[in-house]
Coordinates of C-alpha atoms and ligand atoms in Angstrom, one line a residue:
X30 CA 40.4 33.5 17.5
X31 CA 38.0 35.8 19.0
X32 CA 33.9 34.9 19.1
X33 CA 33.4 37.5 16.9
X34 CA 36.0 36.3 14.2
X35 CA 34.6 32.7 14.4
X36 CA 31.3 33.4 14.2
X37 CA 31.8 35.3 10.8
X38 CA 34.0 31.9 9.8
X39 CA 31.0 29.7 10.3
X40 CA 28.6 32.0 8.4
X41 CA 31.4 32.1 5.7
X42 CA 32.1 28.3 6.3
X43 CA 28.7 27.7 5.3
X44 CA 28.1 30.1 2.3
X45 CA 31.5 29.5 0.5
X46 CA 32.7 25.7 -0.5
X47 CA 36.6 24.7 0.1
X48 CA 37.7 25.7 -2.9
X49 CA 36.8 29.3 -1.8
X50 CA 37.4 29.3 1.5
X51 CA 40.6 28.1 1.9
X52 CA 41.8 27.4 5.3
X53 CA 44.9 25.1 5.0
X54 CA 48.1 26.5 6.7
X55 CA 50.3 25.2 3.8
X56 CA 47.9 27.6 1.5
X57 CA 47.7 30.0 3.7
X58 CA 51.5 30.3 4.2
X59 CA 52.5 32.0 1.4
X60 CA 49.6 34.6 1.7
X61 CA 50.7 35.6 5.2
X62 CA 54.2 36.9 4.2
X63 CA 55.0 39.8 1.8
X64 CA 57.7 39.7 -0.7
X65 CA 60.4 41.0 0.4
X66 CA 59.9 39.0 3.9
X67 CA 59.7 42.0 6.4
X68 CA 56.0 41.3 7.6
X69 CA 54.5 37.8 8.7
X70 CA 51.1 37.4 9.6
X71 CA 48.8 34.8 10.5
X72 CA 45.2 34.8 8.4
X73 CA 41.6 33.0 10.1
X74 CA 41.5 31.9 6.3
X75 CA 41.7 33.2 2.7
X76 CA 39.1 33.5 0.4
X77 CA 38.9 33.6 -3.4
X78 CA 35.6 35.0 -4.9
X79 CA 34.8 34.7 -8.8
X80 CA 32.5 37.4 -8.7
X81 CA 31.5 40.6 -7.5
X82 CA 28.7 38.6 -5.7
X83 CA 30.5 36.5 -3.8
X84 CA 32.7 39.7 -2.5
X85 CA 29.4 41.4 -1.6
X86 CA 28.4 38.5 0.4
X87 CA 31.6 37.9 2.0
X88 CA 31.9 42.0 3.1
X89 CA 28.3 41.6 4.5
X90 CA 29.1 38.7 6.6
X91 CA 32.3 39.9 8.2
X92 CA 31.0 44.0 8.6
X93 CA 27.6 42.1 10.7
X94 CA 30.5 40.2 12.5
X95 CA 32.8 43.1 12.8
X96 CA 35.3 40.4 11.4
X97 CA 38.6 42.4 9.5
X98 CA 39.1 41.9 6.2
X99 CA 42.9 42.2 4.6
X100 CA 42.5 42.4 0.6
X101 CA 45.0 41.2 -1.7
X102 CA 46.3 41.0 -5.1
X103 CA 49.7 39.9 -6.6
X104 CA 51.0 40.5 -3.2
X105 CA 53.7 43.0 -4.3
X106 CA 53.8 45.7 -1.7
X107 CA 56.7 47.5 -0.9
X108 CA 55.3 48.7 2.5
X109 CA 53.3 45.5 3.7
X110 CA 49.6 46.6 2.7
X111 CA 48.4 42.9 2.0
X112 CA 49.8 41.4 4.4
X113 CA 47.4 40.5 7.6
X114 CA 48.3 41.3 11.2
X115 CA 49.2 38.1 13.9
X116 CA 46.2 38.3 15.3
X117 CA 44.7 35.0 13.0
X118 CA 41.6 36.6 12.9
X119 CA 41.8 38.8 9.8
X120 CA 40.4 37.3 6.4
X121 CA 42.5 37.5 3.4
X122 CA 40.6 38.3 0.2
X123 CA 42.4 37.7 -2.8
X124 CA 41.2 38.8 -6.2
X125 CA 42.9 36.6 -8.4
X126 CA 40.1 34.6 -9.9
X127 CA 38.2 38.1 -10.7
X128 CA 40.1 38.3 -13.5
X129 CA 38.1 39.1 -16.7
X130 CA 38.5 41.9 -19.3
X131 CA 34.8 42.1 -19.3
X132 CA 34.8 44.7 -22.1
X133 CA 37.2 46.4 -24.5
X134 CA 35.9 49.3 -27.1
X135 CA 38.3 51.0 -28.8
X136 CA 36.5 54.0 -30.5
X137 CA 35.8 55.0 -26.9
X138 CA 39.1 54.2 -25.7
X139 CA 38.1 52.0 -22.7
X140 CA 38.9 48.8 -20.9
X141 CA 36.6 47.6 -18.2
X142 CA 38.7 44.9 -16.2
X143 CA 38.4 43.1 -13.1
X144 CA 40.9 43.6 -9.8
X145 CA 42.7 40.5 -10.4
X146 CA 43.3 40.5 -14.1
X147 CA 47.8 41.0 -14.1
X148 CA 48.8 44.3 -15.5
X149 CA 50.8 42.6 -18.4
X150 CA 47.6 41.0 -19.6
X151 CA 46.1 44.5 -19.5
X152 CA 49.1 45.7 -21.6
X153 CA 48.8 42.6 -24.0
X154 CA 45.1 43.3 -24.1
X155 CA 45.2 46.9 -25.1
X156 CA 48.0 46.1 -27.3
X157 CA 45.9 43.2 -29.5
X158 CA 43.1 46.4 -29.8
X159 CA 45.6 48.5 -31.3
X160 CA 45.8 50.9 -27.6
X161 CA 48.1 51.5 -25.1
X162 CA 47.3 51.1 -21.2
X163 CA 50.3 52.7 -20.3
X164 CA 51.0 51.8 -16.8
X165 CA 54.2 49.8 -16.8
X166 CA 55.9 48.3 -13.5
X167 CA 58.9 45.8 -12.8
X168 CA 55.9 43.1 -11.6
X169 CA 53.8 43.8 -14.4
X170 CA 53.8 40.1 -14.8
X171 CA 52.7 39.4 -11.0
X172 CA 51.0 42.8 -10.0
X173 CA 47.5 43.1 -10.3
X174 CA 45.1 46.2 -11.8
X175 CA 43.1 46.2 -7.8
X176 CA 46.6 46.4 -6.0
X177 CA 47.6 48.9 -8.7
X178 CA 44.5 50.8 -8.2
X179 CA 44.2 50.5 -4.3
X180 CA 48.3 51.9 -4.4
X181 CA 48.1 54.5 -6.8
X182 CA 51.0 53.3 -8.7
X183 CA 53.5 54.9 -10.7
X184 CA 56.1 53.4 -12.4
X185 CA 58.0 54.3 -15.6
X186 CA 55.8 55.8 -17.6
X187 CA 54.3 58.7 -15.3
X188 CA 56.1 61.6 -16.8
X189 CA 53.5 60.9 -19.6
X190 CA 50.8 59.4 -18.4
X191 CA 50.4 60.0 -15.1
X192 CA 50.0 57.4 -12.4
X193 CA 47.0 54.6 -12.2
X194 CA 44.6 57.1 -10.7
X195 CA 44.9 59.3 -13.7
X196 CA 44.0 56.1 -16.1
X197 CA 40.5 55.2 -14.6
X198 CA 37.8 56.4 -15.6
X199 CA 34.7 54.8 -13.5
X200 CA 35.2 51.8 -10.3
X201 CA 33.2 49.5 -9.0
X202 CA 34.0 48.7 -5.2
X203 CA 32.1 46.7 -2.5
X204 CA 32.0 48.8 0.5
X205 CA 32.9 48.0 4.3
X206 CA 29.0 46.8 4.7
X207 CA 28.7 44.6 1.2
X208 CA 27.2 46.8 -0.9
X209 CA 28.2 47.9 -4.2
X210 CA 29.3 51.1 -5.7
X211 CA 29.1 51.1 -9.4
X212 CA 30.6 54.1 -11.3
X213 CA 31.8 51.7 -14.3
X214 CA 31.3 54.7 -16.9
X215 CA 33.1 55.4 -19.8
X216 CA 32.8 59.1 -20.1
X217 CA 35.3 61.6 -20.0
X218 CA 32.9 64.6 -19.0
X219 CA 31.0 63.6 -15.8
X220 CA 30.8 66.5 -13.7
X221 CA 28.3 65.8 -11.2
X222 CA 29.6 66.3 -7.3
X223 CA 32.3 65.1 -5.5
X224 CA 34.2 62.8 -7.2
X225 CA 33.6 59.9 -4.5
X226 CA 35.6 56.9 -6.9
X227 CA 39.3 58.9 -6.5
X228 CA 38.5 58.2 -2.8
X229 CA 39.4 54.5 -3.7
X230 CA 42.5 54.9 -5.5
X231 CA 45.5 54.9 -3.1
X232 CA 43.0 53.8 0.2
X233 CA 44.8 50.5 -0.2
X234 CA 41.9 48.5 0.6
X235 CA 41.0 50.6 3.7
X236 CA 37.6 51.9 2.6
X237 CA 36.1 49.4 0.8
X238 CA 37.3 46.7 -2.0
X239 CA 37.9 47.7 -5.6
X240 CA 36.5 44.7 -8.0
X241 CA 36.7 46.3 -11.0
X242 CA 37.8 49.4 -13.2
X243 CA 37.0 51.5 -16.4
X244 CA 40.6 52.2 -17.4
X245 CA 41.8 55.1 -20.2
X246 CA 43.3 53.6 -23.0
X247 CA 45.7 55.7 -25.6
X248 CA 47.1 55.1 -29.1
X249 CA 49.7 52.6 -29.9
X250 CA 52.8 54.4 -30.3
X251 CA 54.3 53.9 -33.8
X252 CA 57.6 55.1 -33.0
X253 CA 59.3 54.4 -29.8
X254 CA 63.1 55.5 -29.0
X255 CA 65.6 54.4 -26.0
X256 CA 68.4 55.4 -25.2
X257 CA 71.1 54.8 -22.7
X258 CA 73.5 57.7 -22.1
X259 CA 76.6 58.5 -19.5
X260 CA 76.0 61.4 -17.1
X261 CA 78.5 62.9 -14.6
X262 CA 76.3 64.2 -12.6
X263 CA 72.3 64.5 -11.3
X264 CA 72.7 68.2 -12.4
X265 CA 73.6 67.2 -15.6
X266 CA 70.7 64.4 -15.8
X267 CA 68.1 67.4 -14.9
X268 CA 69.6 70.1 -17.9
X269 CA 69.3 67.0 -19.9
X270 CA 65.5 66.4 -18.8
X271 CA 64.5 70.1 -19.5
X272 CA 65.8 70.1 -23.1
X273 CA 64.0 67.1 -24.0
X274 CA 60.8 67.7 -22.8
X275 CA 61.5 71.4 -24.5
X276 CA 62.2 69.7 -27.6
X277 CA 60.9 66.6 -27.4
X278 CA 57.3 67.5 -25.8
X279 CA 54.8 65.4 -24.7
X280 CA 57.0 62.5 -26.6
X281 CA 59.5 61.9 -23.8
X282 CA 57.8 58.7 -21.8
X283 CA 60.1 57.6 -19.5
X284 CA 63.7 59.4 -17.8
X285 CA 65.1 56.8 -15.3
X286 CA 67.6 57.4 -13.6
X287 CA 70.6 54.7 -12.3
X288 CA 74.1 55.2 -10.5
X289 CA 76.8 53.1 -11.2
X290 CA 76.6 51.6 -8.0
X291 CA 73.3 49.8 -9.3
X292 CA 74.8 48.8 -12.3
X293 CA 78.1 47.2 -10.5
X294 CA 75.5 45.2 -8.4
X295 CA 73.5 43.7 -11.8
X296 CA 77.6 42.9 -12.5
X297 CA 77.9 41.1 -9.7
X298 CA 74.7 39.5 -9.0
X299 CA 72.9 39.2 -12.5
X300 CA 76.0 38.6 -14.8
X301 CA 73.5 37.8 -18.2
X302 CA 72.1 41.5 -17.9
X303 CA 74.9 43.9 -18.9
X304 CA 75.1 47.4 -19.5
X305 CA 76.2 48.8 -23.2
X306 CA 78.3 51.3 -21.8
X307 CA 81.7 50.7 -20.0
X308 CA 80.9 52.0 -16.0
X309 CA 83.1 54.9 -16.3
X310 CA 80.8 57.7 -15.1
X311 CA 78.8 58.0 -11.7
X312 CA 75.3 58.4 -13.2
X313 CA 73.3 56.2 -16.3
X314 CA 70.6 57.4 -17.9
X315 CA 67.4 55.4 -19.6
X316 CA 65.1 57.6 -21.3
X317 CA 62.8 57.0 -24.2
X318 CA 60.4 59.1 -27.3
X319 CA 57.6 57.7 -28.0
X320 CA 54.4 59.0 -30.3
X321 CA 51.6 57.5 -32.0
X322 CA 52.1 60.3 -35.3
X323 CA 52.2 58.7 -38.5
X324 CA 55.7 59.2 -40.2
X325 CA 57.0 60.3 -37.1
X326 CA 60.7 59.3 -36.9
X327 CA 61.4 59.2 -32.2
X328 CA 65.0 57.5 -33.1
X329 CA 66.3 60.9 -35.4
X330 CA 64.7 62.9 -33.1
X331 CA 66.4 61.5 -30.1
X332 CA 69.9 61.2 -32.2
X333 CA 69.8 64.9 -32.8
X334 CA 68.9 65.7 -29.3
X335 CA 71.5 63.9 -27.7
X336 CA 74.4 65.2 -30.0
X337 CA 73.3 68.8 -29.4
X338 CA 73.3 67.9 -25.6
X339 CA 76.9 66.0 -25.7
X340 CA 78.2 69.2 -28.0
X341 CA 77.5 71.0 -24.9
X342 CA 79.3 68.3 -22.6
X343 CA 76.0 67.6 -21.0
X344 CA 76.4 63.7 -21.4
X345 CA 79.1 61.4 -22.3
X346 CA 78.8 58.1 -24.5
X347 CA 75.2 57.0 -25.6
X348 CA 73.9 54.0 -27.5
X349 CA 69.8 53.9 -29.1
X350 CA 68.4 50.6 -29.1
X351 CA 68.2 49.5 -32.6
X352 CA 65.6 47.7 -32.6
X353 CA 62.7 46.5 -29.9
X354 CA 65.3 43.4 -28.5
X355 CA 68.1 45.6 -27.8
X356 CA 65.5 48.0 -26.4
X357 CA 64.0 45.5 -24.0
X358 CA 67.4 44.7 -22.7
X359 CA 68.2 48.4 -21.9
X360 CA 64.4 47.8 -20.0
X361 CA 65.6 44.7 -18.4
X362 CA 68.6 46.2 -17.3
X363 CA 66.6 48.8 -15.5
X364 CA 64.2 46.8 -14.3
X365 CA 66.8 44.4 -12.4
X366 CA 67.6 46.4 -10.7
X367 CA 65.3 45.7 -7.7
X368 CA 66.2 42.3 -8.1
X369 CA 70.4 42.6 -8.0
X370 CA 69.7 44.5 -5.0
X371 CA 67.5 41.9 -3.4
X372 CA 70.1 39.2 -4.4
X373 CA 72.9 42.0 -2.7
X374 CA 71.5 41.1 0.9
X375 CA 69.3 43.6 3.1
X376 CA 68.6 46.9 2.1
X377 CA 66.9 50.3 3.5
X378 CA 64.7 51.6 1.6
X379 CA 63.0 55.0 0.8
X380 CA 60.6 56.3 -1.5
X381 CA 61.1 59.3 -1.9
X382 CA 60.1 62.5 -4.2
X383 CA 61.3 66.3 -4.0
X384 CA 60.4 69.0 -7.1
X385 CA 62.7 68.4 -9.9
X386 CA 64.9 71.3 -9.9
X387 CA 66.5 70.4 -6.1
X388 CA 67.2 66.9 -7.3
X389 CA 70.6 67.6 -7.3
X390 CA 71.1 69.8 -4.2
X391 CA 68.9 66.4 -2.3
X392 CA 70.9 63.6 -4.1
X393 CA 74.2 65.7 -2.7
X394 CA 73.1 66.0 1.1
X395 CA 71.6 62.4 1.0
X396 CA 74.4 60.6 0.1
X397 CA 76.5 62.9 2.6
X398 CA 73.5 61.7 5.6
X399 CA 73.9 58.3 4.6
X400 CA 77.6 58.3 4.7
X401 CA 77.7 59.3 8.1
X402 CA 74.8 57.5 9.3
X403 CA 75.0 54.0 8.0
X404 CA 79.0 53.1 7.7
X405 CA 78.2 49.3 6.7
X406 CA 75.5 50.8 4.0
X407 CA 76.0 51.5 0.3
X408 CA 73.6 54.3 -1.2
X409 CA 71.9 53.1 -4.5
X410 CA 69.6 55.9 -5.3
X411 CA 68.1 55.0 -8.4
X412 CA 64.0 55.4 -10.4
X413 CA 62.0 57.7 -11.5
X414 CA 63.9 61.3 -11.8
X415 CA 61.8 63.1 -14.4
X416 CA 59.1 62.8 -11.8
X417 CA 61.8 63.7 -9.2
X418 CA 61.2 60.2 -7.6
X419 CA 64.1 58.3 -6.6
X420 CA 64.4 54.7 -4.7
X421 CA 67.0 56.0 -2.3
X422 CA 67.8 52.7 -0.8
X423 CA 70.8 51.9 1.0
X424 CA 72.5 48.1 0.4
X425 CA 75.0 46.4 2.9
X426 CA 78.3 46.9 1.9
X427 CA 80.3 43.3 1.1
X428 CA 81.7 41.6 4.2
X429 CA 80.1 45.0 6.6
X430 CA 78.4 43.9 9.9
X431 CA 74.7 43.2 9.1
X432 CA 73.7 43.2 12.9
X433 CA 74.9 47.0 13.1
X434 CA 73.5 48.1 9.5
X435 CA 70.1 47.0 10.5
X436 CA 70.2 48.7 13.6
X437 CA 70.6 51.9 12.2
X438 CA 67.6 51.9 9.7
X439 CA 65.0 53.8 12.0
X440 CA 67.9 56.5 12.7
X441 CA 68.5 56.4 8.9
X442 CA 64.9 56.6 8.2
X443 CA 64.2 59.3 9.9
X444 CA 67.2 61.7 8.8
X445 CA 66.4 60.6 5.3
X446 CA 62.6 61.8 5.7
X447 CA 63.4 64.9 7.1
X448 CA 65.6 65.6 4.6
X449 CA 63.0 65.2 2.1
X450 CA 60.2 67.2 4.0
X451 CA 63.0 69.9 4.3
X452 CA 63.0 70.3 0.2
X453 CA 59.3 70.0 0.0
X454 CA 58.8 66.1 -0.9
X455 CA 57.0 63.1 0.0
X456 CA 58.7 60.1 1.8
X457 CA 56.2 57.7 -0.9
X458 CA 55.8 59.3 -3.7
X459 CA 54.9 55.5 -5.2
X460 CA 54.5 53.0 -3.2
X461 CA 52.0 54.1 -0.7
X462 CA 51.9 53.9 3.1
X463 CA 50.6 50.2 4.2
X464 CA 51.9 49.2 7.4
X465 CA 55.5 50.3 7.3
X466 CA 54.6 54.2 7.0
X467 CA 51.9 54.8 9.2
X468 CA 53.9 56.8 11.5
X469 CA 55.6 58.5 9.0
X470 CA 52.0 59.4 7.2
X471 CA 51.2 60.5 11.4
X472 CA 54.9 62.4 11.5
X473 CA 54.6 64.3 8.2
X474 CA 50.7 64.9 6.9
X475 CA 49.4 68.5 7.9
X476 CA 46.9 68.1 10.9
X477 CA 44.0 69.1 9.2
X478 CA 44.3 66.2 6.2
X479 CA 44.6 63.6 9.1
X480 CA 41.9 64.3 10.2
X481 CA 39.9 64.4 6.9
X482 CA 41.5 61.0 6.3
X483 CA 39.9 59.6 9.7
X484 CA 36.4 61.4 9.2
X485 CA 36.6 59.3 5.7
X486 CA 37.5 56.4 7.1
X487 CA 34.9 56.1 9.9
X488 CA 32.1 57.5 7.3
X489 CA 32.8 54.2 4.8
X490 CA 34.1 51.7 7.2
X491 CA 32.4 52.6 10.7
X492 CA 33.2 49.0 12.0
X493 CA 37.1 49.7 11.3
X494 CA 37.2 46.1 9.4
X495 CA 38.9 47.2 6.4
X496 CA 42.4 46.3 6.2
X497 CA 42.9 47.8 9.6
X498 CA 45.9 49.4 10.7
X499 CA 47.5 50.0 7.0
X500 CA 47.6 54.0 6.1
X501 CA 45.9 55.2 9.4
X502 CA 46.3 54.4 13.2
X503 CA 43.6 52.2 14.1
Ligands
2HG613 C1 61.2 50.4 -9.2 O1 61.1 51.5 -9.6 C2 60.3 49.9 -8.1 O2 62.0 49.6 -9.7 C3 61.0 49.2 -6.9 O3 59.4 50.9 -7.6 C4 61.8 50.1 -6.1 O4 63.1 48.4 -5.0 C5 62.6 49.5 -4.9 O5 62.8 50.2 -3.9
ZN614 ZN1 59.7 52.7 -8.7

């Protein structure tokens, strides 16, 4: 460890008991390691603060040592943003004791929470009130609201809602040096300079910690419709999207998008979770209506719309969910899939977003690059398509040589990424940069942001100690 990082240990050693401060390996262990067990790291400790207090103390005591500082919450990143560096002289902050609702109004429509509450409590909370917080993720039930801040997260709900940076309305962050930024408002209309809390939202930790949020709430939906529909093609799926948000509106929440390949791999590997639908087209659709209007009726409304769309042979079969079970097991289906492709072996993954109208002519020249790239790989390009963001991951084929798939993912990588910056898109359009995109972020971004992104670094964190080397170089 170097002087620097022990001194700051003592100082904290002394300021924070042991059920704080944690500094046994066997705790530390599974702190060190992201999820999907691509990054390791090796923490000086971890510490768990209660309060906003006790994070300002902590951030004083390791910017004075110039000691880094790796936040994290339900430890859920796709791209290894929480996960420290194995240098052993990084301290882990994790929020998950900072999680109270402190307050809930519902004539103004807000939630102030704290960074470690989980998202489903949020959504449970909001619920109880009558409101929506519409964010909804696969880990809602082991993410947390400061991760889903810090990562700008999207989801299944964005065509509607937006994603977490458009739900908050006010922060409150500790900055690089301790102190506190408060901006914990609850007002819509605050137009008074630059808007310094969206600086925090997607930073992943790297300019200061988020401890707590005013979020946007929204009315309970009365009326909620799924359904899951046969599609032959991505072409189809997009003529499909346009008429229902032309009929439909502002009531179409969620367009997800699976190919059959995904759902042959919940066959195989999560037999319980079966689609309604015989596999006997190359593309599955999940999409849902859903409005707060009294007396509104989403299930005739998405009935009528999908018979005018099959009259002209836009789909093939669909079922509605008749009621909220079979509608959380069209959910669960989609949200397994991550999961079945875990339980599949090793996969390549890519995040990756392109306007909606070349969906299509992408999906059609990415499958052809993978093809010739990665012989051992089998493309599962699945998500979010009514945002034009797809999860075009790549699984190892049954019985095909792991040893040469994996060598090919940085030559994969690459053609895949170009491909998108070719049509215009992002190579994360969700899950943020961490550690696993930084030279993608160097590869792609346009000179000039980069450098913005550096001058705002080095004006909130001068020292460099905030989760260093995720997003930027250090
Ligand atoms: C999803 O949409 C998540 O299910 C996970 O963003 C995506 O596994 C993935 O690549
Ligand atoms: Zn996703």
């Amino acid at each position: 460890m170097t002087p620097a990082a022990s001194a700051a240990l003592a100082e904290l050693t002394q300021h924070f008991d042991t059920t704080t401060l944690v500094r046994d390996p066997w705790r530390l262990a599974p702190l060190e390691i992201d999820h999907r067990e691509r990054y390791r790291g090796r923490a000086a400790a971890a510490l768990f603060p209660r309060s906003t207090a006790q994070v300002s103390a902590a951030l004083e005591i390791c910017h004075r040592h110039a000691m880094p500082v790796v936040p994290q919450g339900g430890n859920t990143s796709y791209c290894g943003a929480a996960t420290p560096d194995a240098s052993g002289d990084q301290l882990l902050l994790c929020l998950a004791r900072m999680n109270r609702i402190r307050e809930l109004r519902p004539i103004d429509d807000i939630m102030v929470a704290e960074a470690g509450c989980l998202l489903a409590e949020l959504q449970q909370a909001a619920t109880a009130a009558d409101r929506l917080f519409p964010l909804q993720l696969g880990s809602a039930g082991s993410c947390q609201l400061g991760g889903n801040l810090s990562t700008n997260a999207g989801g299944t709900n964005v065509l509607r809602y937006g994603m977490a940076r458009d739900l908050v309305l006010g922060l409150e962050v500790v900055l690089a040096d301790g102190r506190v930024l408060e901006t914990l408002g609850s007002l819509r209309k605050d137009n008074t300079g630059y808007d310094i809390k969206s600086l925090f939202l997607g930073a992943e930790g790297t300019l200061g910690v988020i401890t707590a949020a005013s979020l946007r709430l929204f009315p309970q939906p009365r009326s909620v419709a799924t359904a899951f529909v046969a599609l032959g093609s991505v072409q189809q799926a997009i003529e499909l999207l346009a008429e229902l948000r032309s009929a439909g509106g502002e009531e179409l929440t969620s367009f997800e998008l699976m190919p059959r390949a995904a759902l042959q791999l919940l066959n195989r590997h999560l037999p319980d979770r079966q689609p309604p639908l015989p596999l006997d087209a190359p593309w599955f659709l999940l999409c849902e209506l859903a409005t707060a209007r009294r007396g509104a009726d989403t299930h005739h409304t998405l009935e009528d719309l999908l018979s005018a769309a099959s009259e002209r042979g836009l789909l093939g079969n669909a079922v509605i969910a008749q009621n909220e079970r079979e509608r959380q097991a069209l959910w669960q289906l989609r949200e397994s899939i991550p999961e079945a492709q875990r339980r599949a072996g090793p996969s390549l993954k890519h995040d990756v977003s392109v306007p909606v109208a070349v969906l299509p002519e992408f999906v059609t020249r990415g499958t052809a690059l993978v093809e010739q790239t990665v012989s051992e790989g089998q493309l599962i390009a699945y998500g979010h398509a009514g945002d034009g963001n797809l999860h075009f991951n790549v699984s190892l084929r049954d019985g095909a040589d792991a040893a040469a798939f994996s060598a090919r993912e940085q030559t994969l990588r690459r053609a895949v990424h170009d491909l998108v910056h070719e049509f215009g898109g992002s190579f994360s359009a969700e899950h943020g940069i961490g550690q696993s995109k930084v030279e993608e972020l160097e590869r792609y971004a346009p000179a000039l942001e980069l450098e913005l992104m550096r001058r705002i670094k080095l004006a909130l964190d001068p020292q460099g100690i905030m989760n260093p080397g995720k997003v930027l170089k250090r």
